[in-house]
mmCIF file of C-alpha atoms and ligand atoms in Angstrom:
data_model
loop_
_atom_site.group_PDB
_atom_site.id
_atom_site.type_symbol
_atom_site.label_atom_id
_atom_site.label_comp_id
_atom_site.label_asym_id
_atom_site.label_seq_id
_atom_site.Cartn_x
_atom_site.Cartn_y
_atom_site.Cartn_z
ATOM 1 C CA ASP A 1 0.000 0.130 -0.013
ATOM 2 C CA THR A 2 1.850 2.862 -1.248
ATOM 3 C CA GLN A 3 -0.163 5.340 0.971
ATOM 4 C CA ASN A 4 1.197 3.900 4.033
ATOM 5 C CA ASP A 5 5.117 3.615 2.547
ATOM 6 C CA ARG A 6 5.105 7.267 1.055
ATOM 7 C CA SER A 7 4.014 10.536 1.936
ATOM 8 C CA ILE A 8 1.389 12.221 -0.054
ATOM 9 C CA THR A 9 1.152 15.504 -1.628
ATOM 10 C CA PHE A 10 -2.346 16.918 -2.091
ATOM 11 C CA THR A 11 -3.365 19.282 -4.982
ATOM 12 C CA PRO A 12 -6.362 20.665 -5.467
ATOM 13 C CA SER A 13 -8.812 19.587 -8.461
ATOM 14 C CA LEU A 14 -10.801 22.267 -10.076
ATOM 15 C CA SER A 15 -14.095 21.076 -10.991
ATOM 16 C CA ASN A 16 -16.372 23.586 -13.135
ATOM 17 C CA THR A 17 -18.077 24.900 -9.874
ATOM 18 C CA VAL A 18 -14.930 25.618 -8.282
ATOM 19 C CA GLU A 19 -13.497 27.513 -11.164
ATOM 20 C CA LYS A 20 -16.066 29.925 -10.230
ATOM 21 C CA LEU A 21 -14.611 30.128 -6.684
ATOM 22 C CA LYS A 22 -11.106 31.331 -8.352
ATOM 23 C CA GLN A 23 -13.044 34.606 -9.596
ATOM 24 C CA SER A 24 -12.482 36.896 -6.699
ATOM 25 C CA PRO A 25 -15.912 38.347 -5.159
ATOM 26 C CA ALA A 26 -14.207 41.562 -4.531
ATOM 27 C CA LYS A 27 -14.767 44.132 -7.154
ATOM 28 C CA ARG A 28 -11.649 45.849 -8.615
ATOM 29 C CA ASN A 29 -10.503 48.496 -10.945
ATOM 30 C CA GLU A 30 -8.844 46.693 -13.335
ATOM 31 C CA GLU A 31 -6.214 49.623 -14.472
ATOM 32 C CA THR A 32 -4.949 50.280 -10.901
ATOM 33 C CA GLY A 33 -5.708 47.240 -9.484
ATOM 34 C CA VAL A 34 -6.859 49.017 -6.254
ATOM 35 C CA LYS A 35 -9.478 46.922 -4.449
ATOM 36 C CA ARG A 36 -12.476 48.821 -3.240
ATOM 37 C CA LYS A 37 -12.259 50.452 0.547
ATOM 38 C CA ARG A 38 -15.336 48.451 1.746
ATOM 39 C CA ASP A 39 -12.820 45.209 1.721
ATOM 40 C CA ALA A 40 -10.510 47.178 4.404
ATOM 41 C CA LYS A 41 -13.198 47.113 7.071
ATOM 42 C CA ASP A 42 -11.972 43.837 8.928
ATOM 43 C CA GLY A 43 -8.490 45.276 9.392
ATOM 44 C CA CYS A 44 -6.664 43.375 6.979
ATOM 45 C CA ILE A 45 -4.735 45.884 4.715
ATOM 46 C CA PRO A 46 -6.462 45.625 1.179
ATOM 47 C CA LEU A 47 -4.094 44.663 -1.727
ATOM 48 C CA ARG A 48 -4.286 45.641 -5.230
ATOM 49 C CA PHE A 49 -6.255 43.405 -7.843
ATOM 50 C CA GLY A 50 -8.352 42.421 -4.800
ATOM 51 C CA LYS A 51 -5.844 39.935 -3.550
ATOM 52 C CA LEU A 52 -6.324 38.828 -0.237
ATOM 53 C CA HIS A 53 -2.556 37.086 -0.259
ATOM 54 C CA LEU A 54 0.620 37.127 -2.056
ATOM 55 C CA THR A 55 2.649 34.426 -2.823
ATOM 56 C CA VAL A 56 6.582 33.854 -2.567
ATOM 57 C CA SER A 57 6.834 33.306 -6.404
ATOM 58 C CA LEU A 58 4.896 36.532 -7.267
ATOM 59 C CA LEU A 59 7.211 38.562 -5.072
ATOM 60 C CA SER A 60 10.351 36.806 -6.235
ATOM 61 C CA GLU A 61 9.351 37.781 -9.779
ATOM 62 C CA GLN A 62 8.589 41.419 -8.567
ATOM 63 C CA THR A 63 12.315 41.632 -7.587
ATOM 64 C CA TRP A 64 12.892 41.113 -11.443
ATOM 65 C CA CYS A 65 10.647 43.689 -12.661
ATOM 66 C CA GLU A 66 7.442 45.025 -10.976
ATOM 67 C CA LYS A 67 5.898 46.466 -14.214
ATOM 68 C CA LYS A 68 6.220 42.693 -15.561
ATOM 69 C CA VAL A 69 4.373 41.686 -12.453
ATOM 70 C CA VAL A 70 1.523 44.012 -13.179
ATOM 71 C CA TYR A 71 1.322 43.387 -16.870
ATOM 72 C CA GLY A 72 0.950 39.708 -15.949
ATOM 73 C CA PHE A 73 -2.464 40.685 -14.328
ATOM 74 C CA LEU A 74 -3.713 43.222 -16.706
ATOM 75 C CA ARG A 75 -2.530 41.071 -19.976
ATOM 76 C CA PRO A 76 -3.199 37.500 -18.836
ATOM 77 C CA GLN A 77 -3.360 36.193 -22.436
ATOM 78 C CA ILE A 78 0.299 37.230 -22.811
ATOM 79 C CA LYS A 79 1.198 35.863 -19.579
ATOM 80 C CA LYS A 80 -0.040 32.446 -20.555
ATOM 81 C CA LYS A 81 1.496 32.251 -23.884
ATOM 82 C CA ASP A 82 4.844 33.440 -22.079
ATOM 83 C CA LYS A 83 4.110 30.353 -19.364
ATOM 84 C CA GLN A 84 4.134 28.072 -22.316
ATOM 85 C CA ARG A 85 7.755 28.660 -23.346
ATOM 86 C CA ILE A 86 9.557 25.182 -23.508
ATOM 87 C CA GLU A 87 11.891 26.285 -20.924
ATOM 88 C CA VAL A 88 8.959 26.894 -18.114
ATOM 89 C CA LYS A 89 7.710 23.444 -19.258
ATOM 90 C CA THR A 90 10.531 21.548 -19.050
ATOM 91 C CA GLY A 91 11.182 23.114 -15.372
ATOM 92 C CA ALA A 92 7.845 22.353 -14.226
ATOM 93 C CA SER A 93 8.141 18.681 -15.438
ATOM 94 C CA ILE A 94 11.633 18.358 -13.560
ATOM 95 C CA HIS A 95 10.175 19.611 -10.371
ATOM 96 C CA LEU A 96 7.237 17.016 -10.905
ATOM 97 C CA ALA A 97 9.818 14.395 -11.073
ATOM 98 C CA ARG A 98 11.615 15.238 -8.268
ATOM 99 C CA GLU A 99 8.644 15.243 -6.217
ATOM 100 C CA LEU A 100 7.451 12.056 -7.361
ATOM 101 C CA GLU A 101 10.662 10.407 -6.197
ATOM 102 C CA VAL A 102 9.357 11.022 -2.541
ATOM 103 C CA HIS A 103 5.814 11.609 -2.492
ATOM 104 C CA ASP A 104 2.601 10.297 -4.496
ATOM 105 C CA VAL A 105 0.646 13.020 -5.858
ATOM 106 C CA VAL A 106 -3.330 12.791 -5.371
ATOM 107 C CA GLN A 107 -5.739 15.128 -6.895
ATOM 108 C CA ILE A 108 -8.603 15.882 -4.740
ATOM 109 C CA ASN A 109 -12.111 17.762 -5.713
ATOM 110 C CA ILE A 110 -12.858 20.556 -3.674
ATOM 111 C CA GLN A 111 -16.025 22.668 -3.209
ATOM 112 C CA SER A 112 -14.972 25.725 -1.306
ATOM 113 C CA HIS A 113 -12.171 28.244 -0.699
ATOM 114 C CA GLU A 114 -11.783 26.489 2.607
ATOM 115 C CA ASP A 115 -11.310 23.077 1.067
ATOM 116 C CA ALA A 116 -8.437 24.646 -1.257
ATOM 117 C CA VAL A 117 -6.721 25.704 2.246
ATOM 118 C CA ALA A 118 -7.573 22.679 3.977
ATOM 119 C CA ILE A 119 -5.638 20.547 1.496
ATOM 120 C CA SER A 120 -2.452 22.596 2.269
ATOM 121 C CA LEU A 121 -2.958 21.874 5.953
ATOM 122 C CA ILE A 122 -3.546 18.294 5.384
ATOM 123 C CA SER A 123 -0.467 18.239 3.537
ATOM 124 C CA VAL A 124 1.749 19.949 5.948
ATOM 125 C CA LEU A 125 0.266 17.747 8.710
ATOM 126 C CA ASN A 126 1.003 14.740 6.704
ATOM 127 C CA MET A 127 4.922 15.847 6.130
ATOM 128 C CA ILE A 128 5.536 16.711 9.970
ATOM 129 C CA PRO A 129 5.748 12.901 11.033
ATOM 130 C CA TRP A 130 8.552 12.572 7.993
ATOM 131 C CA LEU A 131 10.448 15.424 9.074
ATOM 132 C CA GLU A 132 10.251 14.792 12.807
ATOM 133 C CA THR A 133 12.115 11.415 11.930
ATOM 134 C CA GLY A 134 14.734 12.742 9.939
ATOM 135 C CA GLN A 135 13.359 12.259 6.336
ATOM 136 C CA CYS A 136 12.993 14.543 3.573
ATOM 137 C CA VAL A 137 10.224 16.162 2.371
ATOM 138 C CA ARG A 138 9.332 17.843 -0.995
ATOM 139 C CA GLU A 139 6.532 20.300 -1.840
ATOM 140 C CA LEU A 140 5.657 21.570 1.625
ATOM 141 C CA PRO A 141 3.324 24.422 2.011
ATOM 142 C CA VAL A 142 4.384 27.592 4.160
ATOM 143 C CA PHE A 143 2.113 30.336 4.985
ATOM 144 C CA GLY A 144 1.699 33.204 7.489
ATOM 145 C CA VAL A 145 1.432 36.715 7.974
ATOM 146 C CA VAL A 146 4.656 38.851 7.167
ATOM 147 C CA GLU A 147 4.856 42.597 7.528
ATOM 148 C CA GLY A 148 0.964 42.676 7.859
ATOM 149 C CA VAL A 149 0.410 40.659 4.653
ATOM 150 C CA TYR A 150 -0.446 36.905 4.370
ATOM 151 C CA ILE A 151 1.903 35.275 2.148
ATOM 152 C CA LYS A 152 2.054 31.568 0.936
ATOM 153 C CA GLY A 153 4.602 29.439 -0.846
ATOM 154 C CA VAL A 154 5.676 26.016 -1.125
ATOM 155 C CA ILE A 155 9.248 24.837 -0.297
ATOM 156 C CA ASP A 156 10.735 22.575 -2.907
ATOM 157 C CA GLU A 157 12.798 20.273 -0.247
ATOM 158 C CA LEU A 158 13.713 20.062 3.514
ATOM 159 C CA SER A 159 16.153 17.572 4.541
ATOM 160 C CA TYR A 160 18.781 17.122 7.331
ATOM 161 C CA ASN A 161 22.529 17.260 6.713
ATOM 162 C CA GLN A 162 25.124 15.000 8.079
ATOM 163 C CA LYS A 163 25.452 17.803 11.049
ATOM 164 C CA GLY A 164 21.841 17.207 11.898
ATOM 165 C CA GLU A 165 20.960 20.877 10.299
ATOM 166 C CA LEU A 166 17.658 21.252 8.742
ATOM 167 C CA VAL A 167 18.340 22.194 5.267
ATOM 168 C CA LEU A 168 16.061 23.952 2.541
ATOM 169 C CA LYS A 169 16.889 23.007 -0.858
ATOM 170 C CA GLU A 170 15.494 25.194 -3.684
ATOM 171 C CA LEU A 171 15.849 23.623 -7.088
ATOM 172 C CA LYS A 172 16.275 26.079 -10.167
ATOM 173 C CA THR A 173 16.542 24.494 -13.805
ATOM 174 C CA ARG A 174 18.352 26.553 -16.255
ATOM 175 C CA LYS A 175 18.494 26.699 -20.000
ATOM 176 C CA GLN A 176 22.198 27.763 -19.907
ATOM 177 C CA ASP A 177 24.684 25.782 -18.507
ATOM 178 C CA SER A 178 26.127 28.376 -16.267
ATOM 179 C CA LEU A 179 25.112 29.881 -12.731
ATOM 180 C CA PRO A 180 22.749 32.660 -12.927
ATOM 181 C CA GLY A 181 23.808 36.507 -12.819
ATOM 182 C CA ASP A 182 23.462 38.710 -9.916
ATOM 183 C CA SER A 183 19.675 40.250 -10.910
ATOM 184 C CA GLN A 184 18.715 36.537 -11.084
ATOM 185 C CA ALA A 185 20.378 35.418 -8.366
ATOM 186 C CA TYR A 186 19.125 37.915 -6.123
ATOM 187 C CA GLY A 187 15.459 36.948 -6.779
ATOM 188 C CA HIS A 188 16.203 33.289 -5.959
ATOM 189 C CA ARG A 189 17.811 34.629 -2.672
ATOM 190 C CA PHE A 190 15.127 36.672 -1.676
ATOM 191 C CA GLN A 191 12.704 33.595 -2.372
ATOM 192 C CA VAL A 192 14.367 31.060 -0.030
ATOM 193 C CA GLY A 193 14.563 33.775 2.628
ATOM 194 C CA LEU A 194 11.211 34.279 2.566
ATOM 195 C CA TYR A 195 10.294 30.667 2.994
ATOM 196 C CA LYS A 196 12.695 30.355 6.017
ATOM 197 C CA LEU A 197 10.742 33.582 7.612
ATOM 198 C CA LEU A 198 7.288 31.418 6.802
ATOM 199 C CA PHE A 199 8.411 28.001 7.896
ATOM 200 C CA ASP A 200 10.310 29.428 11.174
ATOM 201 C CA ALA A 201 7.309 31.278 12.024
ATOM 202 C CA LEU A 202 4.926 28.099 11.651
ATOM 203 C CA VAL A 203 7.178 26.048 14.031
ATOM 204 C CA ARG A 204 7.596 28.862 16.524
ATOM 205 C CA GLY A 205 3.643 28.692 16.874
ATOM 206 C CA GLU A 206 3.671 32.570 15.500
ATOM 207 C CA VAL A 207 0.502 31.683 13.062
ATOM 208 C CA LYS A 208 -2.703 31.992 14.818
ATOM 209 C CA LYS A 209 -6.158 30.798 13.992
ATOM 210 C CA GLU A 210 -7.285 34.449 12.885
ATOM 211 C CA HIS A 211 -4.527 35.208 10.858
ATOM 212 C CA VAL A 212 -5.632 32.688 8.342
ATOM 213 C CA LEU A 213 -9.603 33.341 8.993
ATOM 214 C CA GLU A 214 -9.444 36.906 8.616
ATOM 215 C CA HIS A 215 -6.817 37.368 6.079
ATOM 216 C CA LEU A 216 -8.286 34.566 3.604
ATOM 217 C CA LYS A 217 -11.852 35.580 4.565
ATOM 218 C CA LEU A 218 -12.588 31.871 5.416
ATOM 219 C CA ARG A 219 -15.430 30.650 7.440
ATOM 220 C CA ALA A 220 -14.469 28.328 10.666
ATOM 221 C CA TYR A 221 -17.760 26.649 10.673
ATOM 222 C CA GLN A 222 -17.854 25.562 6.982
ATOM 223 C CA ALA A 223 -18.100 21.868 6.440
ATOM 224 C CA LEU A 224 -15.141 20.551 4.466
ATOM 225 C CA GLY A 225 -15.995 18.566 1.190
ATOM 226 C CA ALA A 226 -16.370 14.674 1.111
ATOM 227 C CA GLU A 227 -13.032 14.245 -0.616
ATOM 228 C CA VAL A 228 -11.355 16.406 1.549
ATOM 229 C CA ILE A 229 -12.676 14.796 4.822
ATOM 230 C CA THR A 230 -11.707 11.215 3.287
ATOM 231 C CA TYR A 231 -8.042 12.081 2.566
ATOM 232 C CA ALA A 232 -7.938 13.783 6.078
ATOM 233 C CA THR A 233 -8.998 10.558 7.594
ATOM 234 C CA ASN A 234 -6.477 8.596 5.327
ATOM 235 C CA VAL A 235 -3.781 10.287 7.023
ATOM 236 C CA GLY A 236 -5.294 9.910 10.470
ATOM 237 C CA ILE A 237 -7.033 13.247 10.946
ATOM 238 C CA ASN A 238 -10.754 13.182 11.919
ATOM 239 C CA VAL A 239 -12.311 16.712 11.222
ATOM 240 C CA VAL A 240 -15.659 18.037 9.720
ATOM 241 C CA THR A 241 -15.204 21.502 9.372
ATOM 242 C CA PHE A 242 -12.625 23.944 8.440
ATOM 243 C CA GLY A 243 -12.240 25.347 11.986
ATOM 244 C CA GLU A 244 -11.691 22.029 13.580
ATOM 245 C CA LEU A 245 -8.650 21.186 10.931
ATOM 246 C CA LEU A 246 -7.056 24.518 11.577
ATOM 247 C CA ASP A 247 -7.224 23.843 15.207
ATOM 248 C CA THR A 248 -5.837 20.521 14.646
ATOM 249 C CA PHE A 249 -3.238 22.002 12.453
ATOM 250 C CA LEU A 250 -2.000 24.727 15.005
ATOM 251 C CA LEU A 251 -1.970 22.120 17.966
ATOM 252 C CA THR A 252 0.225 19.449 16.098
ATOM 253 C CA LEU A 253 2.436 22.214 15.156
ATOM 254 C CA SER A 254 3.085 23.673 18.642
ATOM 255 C CA CYS A 255 3.350 19.927 19.982
ATOM 256 C CA SER A 256 6.020 19.049 17.306
ATOM 257 C CA ASP A 257 9.673 19.842 18.077
ATOM 258 C CA LEU A 258 10.506 20.740 14.554
ATOM 259 C CA PRO A 259 13.581 23.165 14.412
ATOM 260 C CA CYS A 260 13.643 26.339 12.596
ATOM 261 C CA ILE A 261 15.852 26.133 8.934
ATOM 262 C CA ASP A 262 19.587 26.044 9.510
ATOM 263 C CA VAL A 263 20.940 26.221 5.855
ATOM 264 C CA LEU A 264 19.446 27.735 2.808
ATOM 265 C CA GLN A 265 20.490 26.112 -0.296
ATOM 266 C CA LEU A 266 19.960 26.955 -4.146
ATOM 267 C CA GLU A 267 20.858 24.278 -6.587
ATOM 268 C CA TYR A 268 21.064 25.092 -10.307
ATOM 269 C CA CYS A 269 20.451 22.113 -12.788
ATOM 270 C CA HIS A 270 21.066 22.010 -16.528
ATOM 271 C CA GLN A 271 17.829 21.486 -18.257
ATOM 272 C CA GLY A 272 19.335 19.981 -21.364
ATOM 273 C CA SER A 273 21.630 17.286 -19.565
ATOM 274 C CA SER A 274 19.860 17.198 -16.268
ATOM 275 C CA SER A 275 23.281 17.649 -14.520
ATOM 276 C CA ILE A 276 23.706 19.912 -11.337
ATOM 277 C CA ILE A 277 25.525 23.334 -12.615
ATOM 278 C CA GLY A 278 26.197 24.402 -8.991
ATOM 279 C CA THR A 279 25.084 24.681 -5.609
ATOM 280 C CA VAL A 280 25.165 28.211 -3.670
ATOM 281 C CA LEU A 281 24.448 28.616 -0.040
ATOM 282 C CA VAL A 282 22.456 31.725 0.789
ATOM 283 C CA GLN A 283 23.116 33.862 3.985
ATOM 284 C CA PHE A 284 19.955 34.886 5.985
ATOM 285 C CA ASP A 285 19.568 38.354 7.066
ATOM 286 C CA GLU A 286 16.247 38.855 8.535
ATOM 287 C CA SER A 287 16.174 42.467 8.808
ATOM 288 C CA GLN A 288 17.513 43.402 5.465
ATOM 289 C CA LEU A 289 14.994 40.906 4.166
ATOM 290 C CA ARG A 290 12.062 42.220 5.962
ATOM 291 C CA ALA A 291 13.065 45.867 4.641
ATOM 292 C CA GLU A 292 13.333 44.913 1.036
ATOM 293 C CA LEU A 293 9.813 43.097 1.674
ATOM 294 C CA ARG A 294 8.309 46.219 2.852
ATOM 295 C CA GLY A 295 9.387 47.902 -0.230
ATOM 296 C CA TYR A 296 8.030 45.464 -2.408
ATOM 297 C CA LEU A 297 4.568 45.607 -0.194
ATOM 298 C CA GLU A 298 4.310 49.405 -0.764
ATOM 299 C CA TYR A 299 2.952 48.743 -4.311
ATOM 300 C CA TRP A 300 0.621 46.107 -3.251
ATOM 301 C CA ARG A 301 -0.745 48.285 -0.851
ATOM 302 C CA GLY A 302 -1.336 51.076 -3.459
ATOM 303 C CA GLN A 303 1.274 53.236 -1.532
ATOM 304 C CA ARG A 304 3.109 53.933 -4.953
ATOM 305 C CA GLU A 305 3.097 53.337 -8.521
ATOM 306 C CA PRO A 306 4.751 50.167 -10.275
ATOM 307 C CA LYS A 307 8.385 50.567 -11.457
ATOM 308 C CA GLY A 308 10.068 49.120 -14.373
ATOM 309 C CA VAL A 309 13.796 47.854 -14.524
ATOM 310 C CA ASP A 310 16.723 50.474 -13.891
ATOM 311 C CA ILE A 311 18.115 51.877 -16.818
ATOM 312 C CA GLU A 312 21.357 49.669 -16.511
ATOM 313 C CA GLU A 313 18.941 46.922 -16.556
ATOM 314 C CA ALA A 314 17.340 47.407 -19.713
ATOM 315 C CA TRP A 315 18.865 44.313 -21.225
ATOM 316 C CA LYS A 316 16.001 42.443 -19.182
ATOM 317 C CA CYS A 317 13.451 44.238 -21.497
ATOM 318 C CA THR A 318 14.837 42.531 -24.592
ATOM 319 C CA SER A 319 13.405 39.135 -23.617
ATOM 320 C CA CYS A 320 10.213 40.351 -21.950
ATOM 321 C CA ALA A 321 7.203 39.058 -23.357
ATOM 322 C CA TYR A 322 5.411 42.700 -22.728
ATOM 323 C CA GLU A 323 8.381 44.739 -24.194
ATOM 324 C CA GLY A 324 6.030 45.949 -27.183
ATOM 325 C CA ILE A 325 3.298 47.452 -24.976
ATOM 326 C CA CYS A 326 5.221 48.362 -22.027
ATOM 327 C CA ASP A 327 4.798 51.960 -21.145
ATOM 328 C CA TRP A 328 8.031 52.124 -18.899
ATOM 329 C CA ARG A 329 10.179 50.972 -21.815
ATOM 330 C CA LYS A 330 8.545 53.363 -24.347
ATOM 331 C CA ASN A 331 8.640 56.445 -21.798
ATOM 332 C CA ARG A 332 12.463 55.255 -20.860
ATOM 333 C CA SER A 333 13.135 55.193 -24.940
ATOM 334 C CA GLN A 334 11.756 58.833 -25.418
ATOM 335 C CA VAL A 335 13.912 60.175 -22.771
ATOM 336 C CA LEU A 336 17.041 58.507 -23.997
ATOM 337 C CA GLU A 337 15.986 59.746 -27.498
ATOM 338 C CA SER A 338 15.767 63.357 -26.167
ATOM 339 C CA LEU A 339 18.963 63.243 -24.052
ATOM 340 C CA HIS A 340 20.689 62.193 -27.500
ATOM 341 C CA THR A 341 19.161 65.005 -29.316
ATOM 342 C CA ARG A 342 20.262 67.621 -26.589
ATOM 343 C CA MET A 343 23.641 66.122 -26.741
ATOM 344 C CA ARG A 344 24.223 66.300 -30.420
ATOM 345 C CA VAL A 345 23.020 69.860 -30.353
ATOM 346 C CA ASN A 346 25.439 70.713 -27.806
ATOM 347 C CA MET A 347 28.156 69.282 -29.560
ATOM 348 C CA ASN A 348 27.446 71.361 -32.877
HETATM 349 FE FE1 SF4 B 1 10.063 45.359 -17.157
HETATM 350 FE FE2 SF4 B 1 11.155 45.766 -19.208
HETATM 351 FE FE3 SF4 B 1 9.250 44.071 -19.387
HETATM 352 FE FE4 SF4 B 1 8.357 46.626 -19.060
HETATM 353 S S1 SF4 B 1 9.502 45.795 -21.022
HETATM 354 S S2 SF4 B 1 7.936 45.150 -18.102
HETATM 355 S S3 SF4 B 1 10.257 47.464 -17.872
HETATM 356 S S4 SF4 B 1 11.080 44.003 -18.127
#
């Protein structure tokens, strides 16, 4: 019985009914992404595009170019096409193959937003005993409130090294057989730093029931869907409502003796040959990471407009799917053009 021998990762299977759940009930202004004021009444800070939470991946993309992230929301068709690039697909299949080495992946039909979050909670509950007994887990969901915003993500891999330290390993696949340049590497360091912040807060018991319920606007009394209850039971969790599951989750974490993450590691793998290009250790500086995060969150809170790339990083635009429509790039070209004209006039 594979379910007894291997850990399981649950993924939500979106039926037609549930597709509708993906459409945010919050009305928003498509151009500015600013959510209506009424959503701020429960004390949670309203975010652009009606978002209730941000993901680690989205914040890491923001380190590359904020404008690009915004265009991803405004022009989803272009984003969809960009995601179908061969290297993106290859990267995803390498990740899945790695996950399948240690987990079985089970699709579960969900009926509500609460079901979708419940699946993450069950996945973590299922992986805790594996970690406690020193084994490796992959695709571990993490979440929590950082700098006032609910952030969630999925850790590629957690395992212990020979010194008994808990090591986070993030796999990055690359088309080129070389380590990334500074700009890309910065985003990767930021990403694993955020994972550590979220994981450590979870094991320290800093994530509270009201964080999940209020930020995600979930109902504790909501009965879980039949498939979710079945899979919870299969891993030894007997619950009926979302609130019961959340209580079980928080209690189990507080009683576990899981350590904080000791080592952050980035592993770069060449897509063509599947060989490892190199492994990079990342230093964790919490105050610097939080300061950088606050800077990025200013945009999401509507405190400033989105920024495009710096002039020294204009090379990023040449491979950008939004190059043709980007007003930041257009404005910058016009500024450069007028500067050149002025220089030519002065020289004459
Ligand atoms: Fe950012 Fe350049 Fe793309 Fe505009 S064209 S979204 S500035 S990378």
